[in-house]
GROMACS .gro file of C-alpha atoms in nm:
model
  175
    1UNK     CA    1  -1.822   4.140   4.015
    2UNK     CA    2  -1.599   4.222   3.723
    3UNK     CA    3  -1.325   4.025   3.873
    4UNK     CA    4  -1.482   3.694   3.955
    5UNK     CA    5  -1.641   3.656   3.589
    6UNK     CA    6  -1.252   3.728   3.455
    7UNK     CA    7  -1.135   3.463   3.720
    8UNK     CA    8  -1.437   3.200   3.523
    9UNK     CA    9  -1.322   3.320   3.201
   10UNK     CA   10  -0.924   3.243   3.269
   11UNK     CA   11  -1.023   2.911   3.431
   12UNK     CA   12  -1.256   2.823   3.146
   13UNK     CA   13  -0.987   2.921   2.852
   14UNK     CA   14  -0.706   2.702   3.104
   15UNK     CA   15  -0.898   2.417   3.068
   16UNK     CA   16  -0.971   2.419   2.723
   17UNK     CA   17  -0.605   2.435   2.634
   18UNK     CA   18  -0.541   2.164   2.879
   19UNK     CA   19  -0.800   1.937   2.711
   20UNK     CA   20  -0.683   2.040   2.342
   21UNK     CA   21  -0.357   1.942   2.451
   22UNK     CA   22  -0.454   1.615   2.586
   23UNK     CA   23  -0.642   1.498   2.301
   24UNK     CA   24  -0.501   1.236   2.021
   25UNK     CA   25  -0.463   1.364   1.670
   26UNK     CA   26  -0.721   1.231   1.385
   27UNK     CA   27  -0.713   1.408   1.090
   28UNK     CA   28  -0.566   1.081   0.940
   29UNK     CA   29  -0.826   0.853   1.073
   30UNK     CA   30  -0.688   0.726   1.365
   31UNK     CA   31  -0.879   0.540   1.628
   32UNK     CA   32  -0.847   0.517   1.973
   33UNK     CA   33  -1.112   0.284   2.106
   34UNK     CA   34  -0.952   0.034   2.341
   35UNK     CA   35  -0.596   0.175   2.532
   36UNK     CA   36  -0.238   0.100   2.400
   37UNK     CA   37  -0.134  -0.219   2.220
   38UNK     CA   38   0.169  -0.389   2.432
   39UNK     CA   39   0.286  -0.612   2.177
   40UNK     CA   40   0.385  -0.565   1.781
   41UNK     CA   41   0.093  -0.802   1.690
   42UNK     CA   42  -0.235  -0.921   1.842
   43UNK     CA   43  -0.450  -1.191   1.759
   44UNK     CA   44  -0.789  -1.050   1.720
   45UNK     CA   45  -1.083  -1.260   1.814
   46UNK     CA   46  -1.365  -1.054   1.645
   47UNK     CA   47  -1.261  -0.777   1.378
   48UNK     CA   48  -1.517  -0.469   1.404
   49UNK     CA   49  -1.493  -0.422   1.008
   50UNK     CA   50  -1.842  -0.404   0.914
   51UNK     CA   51  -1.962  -0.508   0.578
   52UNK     CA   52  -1.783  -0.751   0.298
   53UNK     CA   53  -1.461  -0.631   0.087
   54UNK     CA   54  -1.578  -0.446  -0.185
   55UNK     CA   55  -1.252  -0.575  -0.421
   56UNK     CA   56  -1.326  -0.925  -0.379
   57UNK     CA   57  -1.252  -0.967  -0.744
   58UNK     CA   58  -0.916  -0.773  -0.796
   59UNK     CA   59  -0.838  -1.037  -0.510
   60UNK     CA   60  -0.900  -1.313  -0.741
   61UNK     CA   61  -0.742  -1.191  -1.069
   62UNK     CA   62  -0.429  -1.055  -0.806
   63UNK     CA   63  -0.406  -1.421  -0.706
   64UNK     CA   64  -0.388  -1.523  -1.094
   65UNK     CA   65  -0.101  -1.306  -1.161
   66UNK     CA   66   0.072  -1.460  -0.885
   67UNK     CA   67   0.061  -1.743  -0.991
   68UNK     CA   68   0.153  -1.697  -1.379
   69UNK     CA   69   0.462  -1.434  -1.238
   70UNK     CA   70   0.558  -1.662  -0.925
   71UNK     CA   71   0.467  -2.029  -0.963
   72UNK     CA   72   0.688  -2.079  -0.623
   73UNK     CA   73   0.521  -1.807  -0.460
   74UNK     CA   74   0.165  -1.891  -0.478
   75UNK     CA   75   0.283  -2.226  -0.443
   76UNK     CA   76   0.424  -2.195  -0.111
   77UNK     CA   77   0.154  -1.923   0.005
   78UNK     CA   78  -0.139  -2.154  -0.179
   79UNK     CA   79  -0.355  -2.259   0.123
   80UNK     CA   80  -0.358  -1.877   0.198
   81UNK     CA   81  -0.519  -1.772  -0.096
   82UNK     CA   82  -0.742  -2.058  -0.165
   83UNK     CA   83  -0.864  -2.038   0.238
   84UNK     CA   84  -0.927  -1.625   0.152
   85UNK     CA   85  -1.059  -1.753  -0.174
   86UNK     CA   86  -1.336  -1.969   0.012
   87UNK     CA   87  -1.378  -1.704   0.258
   88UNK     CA   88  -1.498  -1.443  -0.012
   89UNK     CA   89  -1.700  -1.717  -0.188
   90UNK     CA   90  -1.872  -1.772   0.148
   91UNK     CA   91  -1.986  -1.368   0.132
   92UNK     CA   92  -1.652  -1.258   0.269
   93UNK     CA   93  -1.786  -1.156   0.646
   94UNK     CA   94  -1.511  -1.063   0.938
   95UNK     CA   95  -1.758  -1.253   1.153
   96UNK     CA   96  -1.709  -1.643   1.022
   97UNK     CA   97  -1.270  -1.583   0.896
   98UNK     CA   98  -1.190  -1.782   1.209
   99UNK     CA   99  -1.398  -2.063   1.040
  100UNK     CA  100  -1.214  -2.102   0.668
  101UNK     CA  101  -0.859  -2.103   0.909
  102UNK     CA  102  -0.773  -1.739   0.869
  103UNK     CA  103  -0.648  -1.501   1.176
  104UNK     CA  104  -0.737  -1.131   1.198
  105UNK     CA  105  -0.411  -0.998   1.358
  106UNK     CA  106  -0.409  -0.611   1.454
  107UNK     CA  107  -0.080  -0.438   1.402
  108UNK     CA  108   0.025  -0.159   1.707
  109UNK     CA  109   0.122   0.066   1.474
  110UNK     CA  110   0.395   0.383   1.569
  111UNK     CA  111   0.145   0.502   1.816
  112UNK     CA  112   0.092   0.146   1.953
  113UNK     CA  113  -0.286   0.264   1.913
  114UNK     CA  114  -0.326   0.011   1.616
  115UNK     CA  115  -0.263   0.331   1.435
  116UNK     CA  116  -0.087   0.216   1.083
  117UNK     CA  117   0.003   0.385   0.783
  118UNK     CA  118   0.017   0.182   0.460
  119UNK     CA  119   0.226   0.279   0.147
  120UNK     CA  120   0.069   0.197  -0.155
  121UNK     CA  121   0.344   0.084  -0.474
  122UNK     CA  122   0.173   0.246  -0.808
  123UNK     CA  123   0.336   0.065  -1.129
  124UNK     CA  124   0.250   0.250  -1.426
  125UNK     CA  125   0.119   0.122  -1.740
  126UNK     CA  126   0.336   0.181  -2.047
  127UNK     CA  127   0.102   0.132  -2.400
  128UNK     CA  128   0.435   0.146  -2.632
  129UNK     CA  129   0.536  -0.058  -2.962
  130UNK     CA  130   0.871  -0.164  -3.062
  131UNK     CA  131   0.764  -0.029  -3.424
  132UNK     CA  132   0.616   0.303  -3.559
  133UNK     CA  133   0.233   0.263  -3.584
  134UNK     CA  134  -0.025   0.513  -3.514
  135UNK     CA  135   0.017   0.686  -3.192
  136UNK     CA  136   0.317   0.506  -3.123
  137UNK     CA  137   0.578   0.689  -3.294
  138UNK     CA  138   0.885   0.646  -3.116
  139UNK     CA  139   0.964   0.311  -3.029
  140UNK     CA  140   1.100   0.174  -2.698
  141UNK     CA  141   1.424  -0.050  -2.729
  142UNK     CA  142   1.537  -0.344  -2.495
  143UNK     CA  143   1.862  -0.345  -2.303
  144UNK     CA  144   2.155  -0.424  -2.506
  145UNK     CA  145   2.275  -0.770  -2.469
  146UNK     CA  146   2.588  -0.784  -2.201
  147UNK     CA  147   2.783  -1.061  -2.443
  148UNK     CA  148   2.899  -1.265  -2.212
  149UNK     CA  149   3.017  -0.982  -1.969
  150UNK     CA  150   2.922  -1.083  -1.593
  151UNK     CA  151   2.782  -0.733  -1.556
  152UNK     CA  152   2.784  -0.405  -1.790
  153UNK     CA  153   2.897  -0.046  -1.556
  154UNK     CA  154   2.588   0.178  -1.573
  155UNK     CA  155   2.798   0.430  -1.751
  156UNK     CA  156   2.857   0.221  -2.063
  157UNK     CA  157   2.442   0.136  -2.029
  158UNK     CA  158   2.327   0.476  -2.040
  159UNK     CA  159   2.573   0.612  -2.351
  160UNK     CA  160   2.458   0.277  -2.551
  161UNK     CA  161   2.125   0.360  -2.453
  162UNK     CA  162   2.152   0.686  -2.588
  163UNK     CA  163   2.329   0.612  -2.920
  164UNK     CA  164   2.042   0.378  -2.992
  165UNK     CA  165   1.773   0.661  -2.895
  166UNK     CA  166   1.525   0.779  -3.180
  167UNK     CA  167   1.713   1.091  -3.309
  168UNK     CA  168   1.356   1.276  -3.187
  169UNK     CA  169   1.402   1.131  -2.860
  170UNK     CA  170   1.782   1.204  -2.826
  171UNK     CA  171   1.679   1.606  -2.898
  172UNK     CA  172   1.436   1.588  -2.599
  173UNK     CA  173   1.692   1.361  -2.319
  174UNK     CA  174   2.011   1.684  -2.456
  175UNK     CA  175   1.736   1.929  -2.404
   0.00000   0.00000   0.00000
């Protein structure tokens, strides 16, 4: 009797490492609802994303700085952003995109699940003065000028750069 409960006991802990084997990873999120992608891209008739962007407006002002940094840029891309533009106006649903001209494309992703991972860029924001005043009290200075020079070695750069450093801030780069 001993024996035949061991025997359900192997079988049962056999195929629970066969199943934990089989399974797909998620701890990242990853979804595996409908089989392996075949191509890089596909078009995708009806996105599930439920529910409107919730940065609608850092859309809008993003689109501003565009075009104030990139004139050529948002002009070439402009029927993009005013279509997305019109799209959010509308109340931004996935369901009606197909109507203001925009596609819903679903990447495969290294899995070719549709798994992707994004890398966000973070550019810091750097409150400085080019005089002392109040909390500011070492100054940031601009490149040196290159004179004419087609280009100026690195070398030269950073040893200007240096002799023009506040005498505070020249302690703390030898430090």
């Amino acid at each position: 009797m001993k024996g035949r409960w061991a025997k359900y006991a192997v079988t049962g802990a056999m195929l629970a490492m066969l199943a934990a084997c089989s399974s797909k990873p998620t701890d990242r999120g990853q979804q595996y609802n409908e089989g392996k992608l075949t191509q890089p891209f596909s078009l995708v008739n009806q996105p599930d994303a439920v529910g409107s962007p919730i940065n609608a407006g850092d859309f809008s002002e993003q689109v501003k700085q565009i075009r104030s940094a990139s004139p050529r840029l948002y002009t070439s891309q402009s029927n993009v952003y005013n279509a997305i533009q019109e799209w959010l106006r509308s109340g931004g649903d996935t369901r009606t995109l197909s109507q203001f001209g925009i596609d819903a494309w679903q990447m495969q992703g290294t899995d070719n699940y549709g798994n992707v991972q994004f890398t966000g860029y973070y550019t810091p924001v750097v409150q400085a003065r080019h005089t002392r005043q109040g909390e500011f009290q070492y100054p940031i200075y601009r490149m040196p000028p290159k004179r004419g020079q087609a280009a100026v070695p690195r070398q030269h750069l950073r040893r200007r750069a240096e002799r023009q450093l506040h005498p505070g801030l020249q302690q703390l780069a030898d430090g």
